[in-house]
Amino acid sequence: MKLYCIRSRTTLATTLQQLRFLQTPRRIDARIIKTGFDTETCRSNFILEDFLKRGQVSDARKVYDEMPQKNTVSTNTMISGYVKSGDLHNARELFDAMVDRERTVVTWTILMGWYARNNHFHEAFKLFRDMTRSCFTFPDHVTFATLLPGCNDAVPEHAVAQVHAVAVKLGFDQNPFLTVCNVFVKSYCEIGRRDLACVVFDQITEKDSVSFNTLITGYEKDGLYTEAICLFVEMQRSGHKPSDFTFSGVLKAVVGVHDFVLGQQLHGSAVATGFSTDVAVGNQILDFYSKHDRVLETWKLFQEMPELDFVSYNVVISSYSQAEQYEEALKLFREMQWIGFDRRNFPFATVLSIAANLSSLRMGRQVHCQAIVATADSIAHVGNSLVDMYAKCEMFEEAELIFERLSQQSTVSWTALISGYVQRGLHGAGLKLFVKMRGENLRADQSTFATVLRASAGFASLSLGRQLHAFIIRSGNAENVYSGSGLVDMYAKCGSVKDAVRVFGEMPERNAVSWNALISAFADNGDGEAAISAFTEMTHSGGLKPDAVSVLGVLTACSHCGFVEQGTEFFEAMSRVYGIAPGRKHYACMLDLLGRNGRFEEAEKLMEEMPFEADEIMWSSLLNACRIHKNQEHAERAAEKLFGMEKLRDAAAYVSMSNIYATAGEWESVSLVKRAMRERGIKKVTANSWVEVNHEIHMFSSNDQTHPRGDEIVRKINELTDEIEREGYKPDTSWVVQDVDEKAKIESLKFHSERLAVAFALISTPEGSPIVVMKNLRACRDCHAAIKLIAKVVKREITVRDSSRFHHFRDGLCSCRDYW
């Protein structure tokens, strides 16, 4: 270091000595006098430039200060050196010291460029105005190309229009200044004036590939995917060859229109033209396959790419995450950590969402620590994902603490916090946060509306849902395809399929999400035929193809209705016809369908063929089927698998096995199961039912005597029991797991939570009005049989939504046809 400093000082001393030598009298060429050219100043400028190229700004300034005669080139060179080193203060000081006639277009443009590149657009445009008013200097094509490319939606529309007017006045809006024209197309797109961008584009007489690429990108960013694709076709017809930017923009548009065939054609074209080897284009092709749930194709392309960057890894990790193949996603994330990528570019948000979906607080905290080390926790979307992860892991204090520390509490961060509460069933807390968010004058987006609609659906509060529907209309989001889909889902989950179908019919635009909501509406409400019909109609509705959620919806419908053959056909068509790899939920649905039809051998064979280990949901589904069919042998096998799992969501497996042993009268086995449950520290989830009366939610648990109108409810239940017994009701005491006498069992059944809620609704609402009751667990068969007859004797429609599906009771019948 010391040697370098001595050498630097020696060089500077030598340079200054050369400058003094240049000041000695010499022969003067007549041409020098005639043109005003000064050889000494010229040589000094070369020395100045040499210092700046080596980054020796302070040495360059000493040379500049000792120059006997400076010209504009000297000052411009020094200003440029300061700008490149980030020293705006000294650059501006030199600029301000110059008089207007000394400044050239280069002087103005250098400083304008720094302000534009660093998003100080107000200062950049102010300099441009000052230059045009100086009367000594006029902008050239480089000025426009320097000032405008960094424009974004923070730039006032009138500022770009004024610059455009100057360009037109000076003739820079015509060829050969095509670069300037393209810059104006891009600038108008960036500030949201695509209409003006199209006007400029149309006025260009000799367009190049950049002209087309710029407008294609503008269309894509505005969500005008069809227009972007049409412009790409026009570009090819006009003889312009696509570039890597072209393919990137058009592939994004293809993702937007969900046209898989067109995307494959573009992939082929990129391969044929050699652009597929470009890492940016390759990443966009990866994203195309990922967005179409083609995990296998995404992985194969990833392995074949000659060059990979952090974007490539991020896309594939996201693809695995969306397909719920979390182990593969985390494996790639670990691999990414050993490669020399900037850690701030790691997919922290995606991995945090995996931790949230798995409710893995340990994983979430580890990723949080890594994000802190990489200083990525300050990035907006990572901060939002941290809020989401902690909320979904029920660590609401941590979630709110991170939320409070966010540099900007945007709609996304509010929605993440609201969603955490709603996903954990804390619908009231989520709705209160939504009201607070509105108090902060933040505009709700489609994700916010979808979240609060889920909260309304969680309460099964039709009146609240209708209020939210009215709010969505007032906010101008009623025609938004995602808000419409959320409304379809909300009405369906509130038991009003009629309203769900009406909203779907009124939607001006429908996508896969909309159709999926309709299919699920029919499936959850027990109309299997309508669900299959909607699925079929979707496949014939102008290019829309079913995705993994669509197939899951129709499989659920088949499972709820016992359509084994149709369900098997849809399951087999997933990969063969639609190119969708079945996930865990699809296999779980098929296992439920086979099990509830008593096809245990087929179910176990399917389990053996699965590409992954059976999880808690699958074994629980099989155990429930064993309970229905009183198949104790298979039940014990399923229970053994469940009891051996390291972690269980709740005590459902123990409760189901207790019920199976109780039905068989094996009370000693019941005791053993209950003791094992206690030793493991697992508690049975309390069965709760609730009903909305006069905009107020009333909650009941079994044998609940705390309600203010408890005596009236008991009298109503006894009255109803007498009436339904006359209609043929006989209590099914096999659903009571206590070893008590028959009379006590019958009395216990009468006061199950759903019957208390129904009785309260009957004494609190007008005669003939429908009743909707919610239950957090599955309804028992005895209550199902009782409520069928209650609906008949009171001449009302009673809807009960349990943890599995809807039951619409009317005239002694249920929509499930006694199959659930």
PDB file of N, CA and C in Angstrom, residues 680-749:
ATOM      1  N   ARG A 680     -49.771 -39.361  25.205  1.00  0.00           N
ATOM      2  CA  ARG A 680     -49.114 -38.610  24.116  1.00  0.00           C
ATOM      3  C   ARG A 680     -49.385 -37.112  24.222  1.00  0.00           C
ATOM      4  N   GLY A 681     -50.300 -36.742  25.101  1.00  0.00           N
ATOM      5  CA  GLY A 681     -50.599 -35.327  25.298  1.00  0.00           C
ATOM      6  C   GLY A 681     -51.477 -34.724  24.228  1.00  0.00           C
ATOM      7  N   ILE A 682     -52.234 -35.583  23.528  1.00  0.00           N
ATOM      8  CA  ILE A 682     -53.130 -35.102  22.474  1.00  0.00           C
ATOM      9  C   ILE A 682     -54.533 -34.969  23.044  1.00  0.00           C
ATOM     10  N   LYS A 683     -55.139 -33.825  22.834  1.00  0.00           N
ATOM     11  CA  LYS A 683     -56.477 -33.586  23.355  1.00  0.00           C
ATOM     12  C   LYS A 683     -57.515 -33.620  22.236  1.00  0.00           C
ATOM     13  N   LYS A 684     -58.654 -34.134  22.579  1.00  0.00           N
ATOM     14  CA  LYS A 684     -59.756 -34.188  21.626  1.00  0.00           C
ATOM     15  C   LYS A 684     -60.278 -32.778  21.358  1.00  0.00           C
ATOM     16  N   VAL A 685     -60.491 -32.479  20.077  1.00  0.00           N
ATOM     17  CA  VAL A 685     -61.032 -31.169  19.700  1.00  0.00           C
ATOM     18  C   VAL A 685     -62.501 -31.116  20.107  1.00  0.00           C
ATOM     19  N   THR A 686     -62.878 -30.066  20.810  1.00  0.00           N
ATOM     20  CA  THR A 686     -64.270 -29.915  21.238  1.00  0.00           C
ATOM     21  C   THR A 686     -65.163 -29.673  20.034  1.00  0.00           C
ATOM     22  N   ALA A 687     -66.259 -30.417  19.970  1.00  0.00           N
ATOM     23  CA  ALA A 687     -67.215 -30.220  18.872  1.00  0.00           C
ATOM     24  C   ALA A 687     -68.033 -28.959  19.134  1.00  0.00           C
ATOM     25  N   ASN A 688     -67.997 -28.041  18.185  1.00  0.00           N
ATOM     26  CA  ASN A 688     -68.753 -26.800  18.299  1.00  0.00           C
ATOM     27  C   ASN A 688     -69.635 -26.596  17.072  1.00  0.00           C
ATOM     28  N   SER A 689     -70.791 -26.024  17.301  1.00  0.00           N
ATOM     29  CA  SER A 689     -71.684 -25.629  16.202  1.00  0.00           C
ATOM     30  C   SER A 689     -72.117 -24.204  16.453  1.00  0.00           C
ATOM     31  N   TRP A 690     -72.340 -23.472  15.370  1.00  0.00           N
ATOM     32  CA  TRP A 690     -72.779 -22.087  15.540  1.00  0.00           C
ATOM     33  C   TRP A 690     -73.772 -21.709  14.446  1.00  0.00           C
ATOM     34  N   VAL A 691     -74.569 -20.707  14.773  1.00  0.00           N
ATOM     35  CA  VAL A 691     -75.626 -20.256  13.861  1.00  0.00           C
ATOM     36  C   VAL A 691     -75.723 -18.745  13.976  1.00  0.00           C
ATOM     37  N   GLU A 692     -76.016 -18.077  12.860  1.00  0.00           N
ATOM     38  CA  GLU A 692     -76.151 -16.618  12.851  1.00  0.00           C
ATOM     39  C   GLU A 692     -77.633 -16.250  12.964  1.00  0.00           C
ATOM     40  N   VAL A 693     -77.949 -15.440  13.964  1.00  0.00           N
ATOM     41  CA  VAL A 693     -79.315 -14.943  14.151  1.00  0.00           C
ATOM     42  C   VAL A 693     -79.236 -13.439  14.396  1.00  0.00           C
ATOM     43  N   ASN A 694     -79.947 -12.675  13.567  1.00  0.00           N
ATOM     44  CA  ASN A 694     -79.947 -11.207  13.688  1.00  0.00           C
ATOM     45  C   ASN A 694     -78.521 -10.635  13.697  1.00  0.00           C
ATOM     46  N   HIS A 695     -77.694 -11.113  12.745  1.00  0.00           N
ATOM     47  CA  HIS A 695     -76.318 -10.623  12.554  1.00  0.00           C
ATOM     48  C   HIS A 695     -75.416 -10.917  13.753  1.00  0.00           C
ATOM     49  N   GLU A 696     -75.783 -11.888  14.582  1.00  0.00           N
ATOM     50  CA  GLU A 696     -74.962 -12.253  15.723  1.00  0.00           C
ATOM     51  C   GLU A 696     -74.730 -13.764  15.700  1.00  0.00           C
ATOM     52  N   ILE A 697     -73.462 -14.158  15.942  1.00  0.00           N
ATOM     53  CA  ILE A 697     -73.104 -15.576  15.925  1.00  0.00           C
ATOM     54  C   ILE A 697     -73.318 -16.170  17.324  1.00  0.00           C
ATOM     55  N   HIS A 698     -74.054 -17.294  17.380  1.00  0.00           N
ATOM     56  CA  HIS A 698     -74.302 -17.998  18.642  1.00  0.00           C
ATOM     57  C   HIS A 698     -73.617 -19.364  18.569  1.00  0.00           C
ATOM     58  N   MET A 699     -72.704 -19.619  19.517  1.00  0.00           N
ATOM     59  CA  MET A 699     -71.903 -20.839  19.535  1.00  0.00           C
ATOM     60  C   MET A 699     -72.421 -21.821  20.576  1.00  0.00           C
ATOM     61  N   PHE A 700     -72.391 -23.122  20.224  1.00  0.00           N
ATOM     62  CA  PHE A 700     -72.855 -24.174  21.130  1.00  0.00           C
ATOM     63  C   PHE A 700     -71.863 -25.335  21.121  1.00  0.00           C
ATOM     64  N   SER A 701     -71.690 -25.953  22.276  1.00  0.00           N
ATOM     65  CA  SER A 701     -70.947 -27.216  22.376  1.00  0.00           C
ATOM     66  C   SER A 701     -71.911 -28.267  22.932  1.00  0.00           C
ATOM     67  N   SER A 702     -71.510 -29.519  22.881  1.00  0.00           N
ATOM     68  CA  SER A 702     -72.409 -30.586  23.329  1.00  0.00           C
ATOM     69  C   SER A 702     -72.775 -30.414  24.813  1.00  0.00           C
ATOM     70  N   ASN A 703     -74.071 -30.625  25.102  1.00  0.00           N
ATOM     71  CA  ASN A 703     -74.610 -30.490  26.470  1.00  0.00           C
ATOM     72  C   ASN A 703     -74.392 -29.089  27.047  1.00  0.00           C
ATOM     73  N   ASP A 704     -74.322 -28.104  26.166  1.00  0.00           N
ATOM     74  CA  ASP A 704     -74.082 -26.715  26.586  1.00  0.00           C
ATOM     75  C   ASP A 704     -75.319 -26.167  27.302  1.00  0.00           C
ATOM     76  N   GLN A 705     -75.128 -25.648  28.507  1.00  0.00           N
ATOM     77  CA  GLN A 705     -76.242 -25.081  29.272  1.00  0.00           C
ATOM     78  C   GLN A 705     -75.989 -23.613  29.626  1.00  0.00           C
ATOM     79  N   THR A 706     -75.045 -22.989  28.902  1.00  0.00           N
ATOM     80  CA  THR A 706     -74.639 -21.622  29.250  1.00  0.00           C
ATOM     81  C   THR A 706     -75.389 -20.544  28.486  1.00  0.00           C
ATOM     82  N   HIS A 707     -76.130 -20.933  27.462  1.00  0.00           N
ATOM     83  CA  HIS A 707     -76.813 -19.914  26.654  1.00  0.00           C
ATOM     84  C   HIS A 707     -77.933 -19.256  27.471  1.00  0.00           C
ATOM     85  N   PRO A 708     -78.109 -17.934  27.328  1.00  0.00           N
ATOM     86  CA  PRO A 708     -79.173 -17.237  28.092  1.00  0.00           C
ATOM     87  C   PRO A 708     -80.567 -17.833  27.896  1.00  0.00           C
ATOM     88  N   ARG A 709     -80.796 -18.445  26.738  1.00  0.00           N
ATOM     89  CA  ARG A 709     -82.107 -19.042  26.477  1.00  0.00           C
ATOM     90  C   ARG A 709     -82.040 -20.566  26.577  1.00  0.00           C
ATOM     91  N   GLY A 710     -81.163 -21.046  27.454  1.00  0.00           N
ATOM     92  CA  GLY A 710     -80.918 -22.478  27.583  1.00  0.00           C
ATOM     93  C   GLY A 710     -82.165 -23.294  27.903  1.00  0.00           C
ATOM     94  N   ASP A 711     -83.024 -22.786  28.809  1.00  0.00           N
ATOM     95  CA  ASP A 711     -84.234 -23.540  29.183  1.00  0.00           C
ATOM     96  C   ASP A 711     -85.170 -23.689  27.994  1.00  0.00           C
ATOM     97  N   GLU A 712     -85.324 -22.612  27.211  1.00  0.00           N
ATOM     98  CA  GLU A 712     -86.188 -22.676  26.019  1.00  0.00           C
ATOM     99  C   GLU A 712     -85.640 -23.668  25.004  1.00  0.00           C
ATOM    100  N   ILE A 713     -84.293 -23.694  24.861  1.00  0.00           N
ATOM    101  CA  ILE A 713     -83.665 -24.609  23.898  1.00  0.00           C
ATOM    102  C   ILE A 713     -83.924 -26.058  24.308  1.00  0.00           C
ATOM    103  N   VAL A 714     -83.779 -26.361  25.620  1.00  0.00           N
ATOM    104  CA  VAL A 714     -84.004 -27.729  26.103  1.00  0.00           C
ATOM    105  C   VAL A 714     -85.450 -28.146  25.859  1.00  0.00           C
ATOM    106  N   ARG A 715     -86.397 -27.230  26.164  1.00  0.00           N
ATOM    107  CA  ARG A 715     -87.818 -27.550  25.928  1.00  0.00           C
ATOM    108  C   ARG A 715     -88.074 -27.824  24.442  1.00  0.00           C
ATOM    109  N   LYS A 716     -87.451 -27.008  23.575  1.00  0.00           N
ATOM    110  CA  LYS A 716     -87.651 -27.188  22.133  1.00  0.00           C
ATOM    111  C   LYS A 716     -87.080 -28.531  21.672  1.00  0.00           C
ATOM    112  N   ILE A 717     -85.927 -28.916  22.215  1.00  0.00           N
ATOM    113  CA  ILE A 717     -85.315 -30.194  21.823  1.00  0.00           C
ATOM    114  C   ILE A 717     -86.197 -31.366  22.262  1.00  0.00           C
ATOM    115  N   ASN A 718     -86.718 -31.303  23.480  1.00  0.00           N
ATOM    116  CA  ASN A 718     -87.599 -32.379  23.950  1.00  0.00           C
ATOM    117  C   ASN A 718     -88.866 -32.458  23.107  1.00  0.00           C
ATOM    118  N   GLU A 719     -89.387 -31.286  22.760  1.00  0.00           N
ATOM    119  CA  GLU A 719     -90.588 -31.232  21.912  1.00  0.00           C
ATOM    120  C   GLU A 719     -90.309 -31.831  20.538  1.00  0.00           C
ATOM    121  N   LEU A 720     -89.168 -31.470  19.944  1.00  0.00           N
ATOM    122  CA  LEU A 720     -88.792 -31.984  18.617  1.00  0.00           C
ATOM    123  C   LEU A 720     -88.539 -33.497  18.679  1.00  0.00           C
ATOM    124  N   THR A 721     -87.927 -33.968  19.783  1.00  0.00           N
ATOM    125  CA  THR A 721     -87.636 -35.399  19.902  1.00  0.00           C
ATOM    126  C   THR A 721     -88.927 -36.206  19.899  1.00  0.00           C
ATOM    127  N   ASP A 722     -89.920 -35.711  20.608  1.00  0.00           N
ATOM    128  CA  ASP A 722     -91.212 -36.407  20.624  1.00  0.00           C
ATOM    129  C   ASP A 722     -91.815 -36.463  19.221  1.00  0.00           C
ATOM    130  N   GLU A 723     -91.713 -35.325  18.488  1.00  0.00           N
ATOM    131  CA  GLU A 723     -92.324 -35.264  17.146  1.00  0.00           C
ATOM    132  C   GLU A 723     -91.616 -36.178  16.163  1.00  0.00           C
ATOM    133  N   ILE A 724     -90.287 -36.209  16.199  1.00  0.00           N
ATOM    134  CA  ILE A 724     -89.580 -37.035  15.205  1.00  0.00           C
ATOM    135  C   ILE A 724     -89.663 -38.519  15.564  1.00  0.00           C
ATOM    136  N   GLU A 725     -89.853 -38.824  16.853  1.00  0.00           N
ATOM    137  CA  GLU A 725     -90.064 -40.232  17.216  1.00  0.00           C
ATOM    138  C   GLU A 725     -91.362 -40.742  16.638  1.00  0.00           C
ATOM    139  N   ARG A 726     -92.362 -39.848  16.584  1.00  0.00           N
ATOM    140  CA  ARG A 726     -93.633 -40.242  15.956  1.00  0.00           C
ATOM    141  C   ARG A 726     -93.455 -40.448  14.443  1.00  0.00           C
ATOM    142  N   GLU A 727     -92.410 -39.815  13.860  1.00  0.00           N
ATOM    143  CA  GLU A 727     -92.128 -39.980  12.426  1.00  0.00           C
ATOM    144  C   GLU A 727     -91.219 -41.181  12.161  1.00  0.00           C
ATOM    145  N   GLY A 728     -90.836 -41.891  13.252  1.00  0.00           N
ATOM    146  CA  GLY A 728     -90.042 -43.109  13.070  1.00  0.00           C
ATOM    147  C   GLY A 728     -88.594 -43.014  13.504  1.00  0.00           C
ATOM    148  N   TYR A 729     -88.198 -41.917  14.137  1.00  0.00           N
ATOM    149  CA  TYR A 729     -86.809 -41.755  14.566  1.00  0.00           C
ATOM    150  C   TYR A 729     -86.476 -42.737  15.695  1.00  0.00           C
ATOM    151  N   LYS A 730     -85.322 -43.411  15.576  1.00  0.00           N
ATOM    152  CA  LYS A 730     -84.818 -44.289  16.621  1.00  0.00           C
ATOM    153  C   LYS A 730     -83.345 -43.937  16.862  1.00  0.00           C
ATOM    154  N   PRO A 731     -83.002 -43.574  18.092  1.00  0.00           N
ATOM    155  CA  PRO A 731     -81.626 -43.147  18.394  1.00  0.00           C
ATOM    156  C   PRO A 731     -80.609 -44.233  18.068  1.00  0.00           C
ATOM    157  N   ASP A 732     -79.486 -43.820  17.466  1.00  0.00           N
ATOM    158  CA  ASP A 732     -78.375 -44.729  17.152  1.00  0.00           C
ATOM    159  C   ASP A 732     -77.294 -44.525  18.211  1.00  0.00           C
ATOM    160  N   THR A 733     -77.357 -45.324  19.272  1.00  0.00           N
ATOM    161  CA  THR A 733     -76.454 -45.110  20.415  1.00  0.00           C
ATOM    162  C   THR A 733     -75.029 -45.609  20.168  1.00  0.00           C
ATOM    163  N   SER A 734     -74.787 -46.176  18.976  1.00  0.00           N
ATOM    164  CA  SER A 734     -73.415 -46.616  18.681  1.00  0.00           C
ATOM    165  C   SER A 734     -72.463 -45.429  18.562  1.00  0.00           C
ATOM    166  N   TRP A 735     -73.019 -44.220  18.447  1.00  0.00           N
ATOM    167  CA  TRP A 735     -72.187 -43.023  18.323  1.00  0.00           C
ATOM    168  C   TRP A 735     -71.789 -42.448  19.685  1.00  0.00           C
ATOM    169  N   VAL A 736     -72.220 -43.111  20.760  1.00  0.00           N
ATOM    170  CA  VAL A 736     -71.819 -42.679  22.099  1.00  0.00           C
ATOM    171  C   VAL A 736     -70.701 -43.598  22.571  1.00  0.00           C
ATOM    172  N   VAL A 737     -69.551 -43.026  22.911  1.00  0.00           N
ATOM    173  CA  VAL A 737     -68.388 -43.845  23.249  1.00  0.00           C
ATOM    174  C   VAL A 737     -68.233 -44.053  24.759  1.00  0.00           C
ATOM    175  N   GLN A 738     -69.143 -43.493  25.575  1.00  0.00           N
ATOM    176  CA  GLN A 738     -69.064 -43.705  27.015  1.00  0.00           C
ATOM    177  C   GLN A 738     -69.701 -45.049  27.390  1.00  0.00           C
ATOM    178  N   ASP A 739     -69.131 -45.709  28.352  1.00  0.00           N
ATOM    179  CA  ASP A 739     -69.662 -46.990  28.824  1.00  0.00           C
ATOM    180  C   ASP A 739     -70.718 -46.716  29.900  1.00  0.00           C
ATOM    181  N   VAL A 740     -71.888 -46.238  29.415  1.00  0.00           N
ATOM    182  CA  VAL A 740     -73.005 -45.921  30.310  1.00  0.00           C
ATOM    183  C   VAL A 740     -74.230 -46.670  29.820  1.00  0.00           C
ATOM    184  N   ASP A 741     -75.323 -46.572  30.613  1.00  0.00           N
ATOM    185  CA  ASP A 741     -76.519 -47.312  30.216  1.00  0.00           C
ATOM    186  C   ASP A 741     -77.178 -46.656  28.998  1.00  0.00           C
ATOM    187  N   GLU A 742     -78.121 -47.395  28.397  1.00  0.00           N
ATOM    188  CA  GLU A 742     -78.746 -46.978  27.149  1.00  0.00           C
ATOM    189  C   GLU A 742     -79.487 -45.654  27.293  1.00  0.00           C
ATOM    190  N   LYS A 743     -80.152 -45.443  28.415  1.00  0.00           N
ATOM    191  CA  LYS A 743     -80.915 -44.215  28.631  1.00  0.00           C
ATOM    192  C   LYS A 743     -79.998 -42.998  28.642  1.00  0.00           C
ATOM    193  N   ALA A 744     -78.839 -43.128  29.282  1.00  0.00           N
ATOM    194  CA  ALA A 744     -77.880 -42.016  29.339  1.00  0.00           C
ATOM    195  C   ALA A 744     -77.318 -41.716  27.952  1.00  0.00           C
ATOM    196  N   LYS A 745     -77.122 -42.784  27.156  1.00  0.00           N
ATOM    197  CA  LYS A 745     -76.619 -42.587  25.793  1.00  0.00           C
ATOM    198  C   LYS A 745     -77.629 -41.804  24.951  1.00  0.00           C
ATOM    199  N   ILE A 746     -78.913 -42.169  25.067  1.00  0.00           N
ATOM    200  CA  ILE A 746     -79.964 -41.493  24.303  1.00  0.00           C
ATOM    201  C   ILE A 746     -80.054 -40.030  24.711  1.00  0.00           C
ATOM    202  N   GLU A 747     -79.940 -39.777  26.010  1.00  0.00           N
ATOM    203  CA  GLU A 747     -80.014 -38.403  26.502  1.00  0.00           C
ATOM    204  C   GLU A 747     -78.824 -37.581  26.000  1.00  0.00           C
ATOM    205  N   SER A 748     -77.654 -38.223  25.910  1.00  0.00           N
ATOM    206  CA  SER A 748     -76.449 -37.531  25.430  1.00  0.00           C
ATOM    207  C   SER A 748     -76.598 -37.122  23.972  1.00  0.00           C
ATOM    208  N   LEU A 749     -77.182 -38.011  23.151  1.00  0.00           N
ATOM    209  CA  LEU A 749     -77.359 -37.716  21.717  1.00  0.00           C
ATOM    210  C   LEU A 749     -78.253 -36.508  21.484  1.00  0.00           C
TER     211      LEU A 749
END
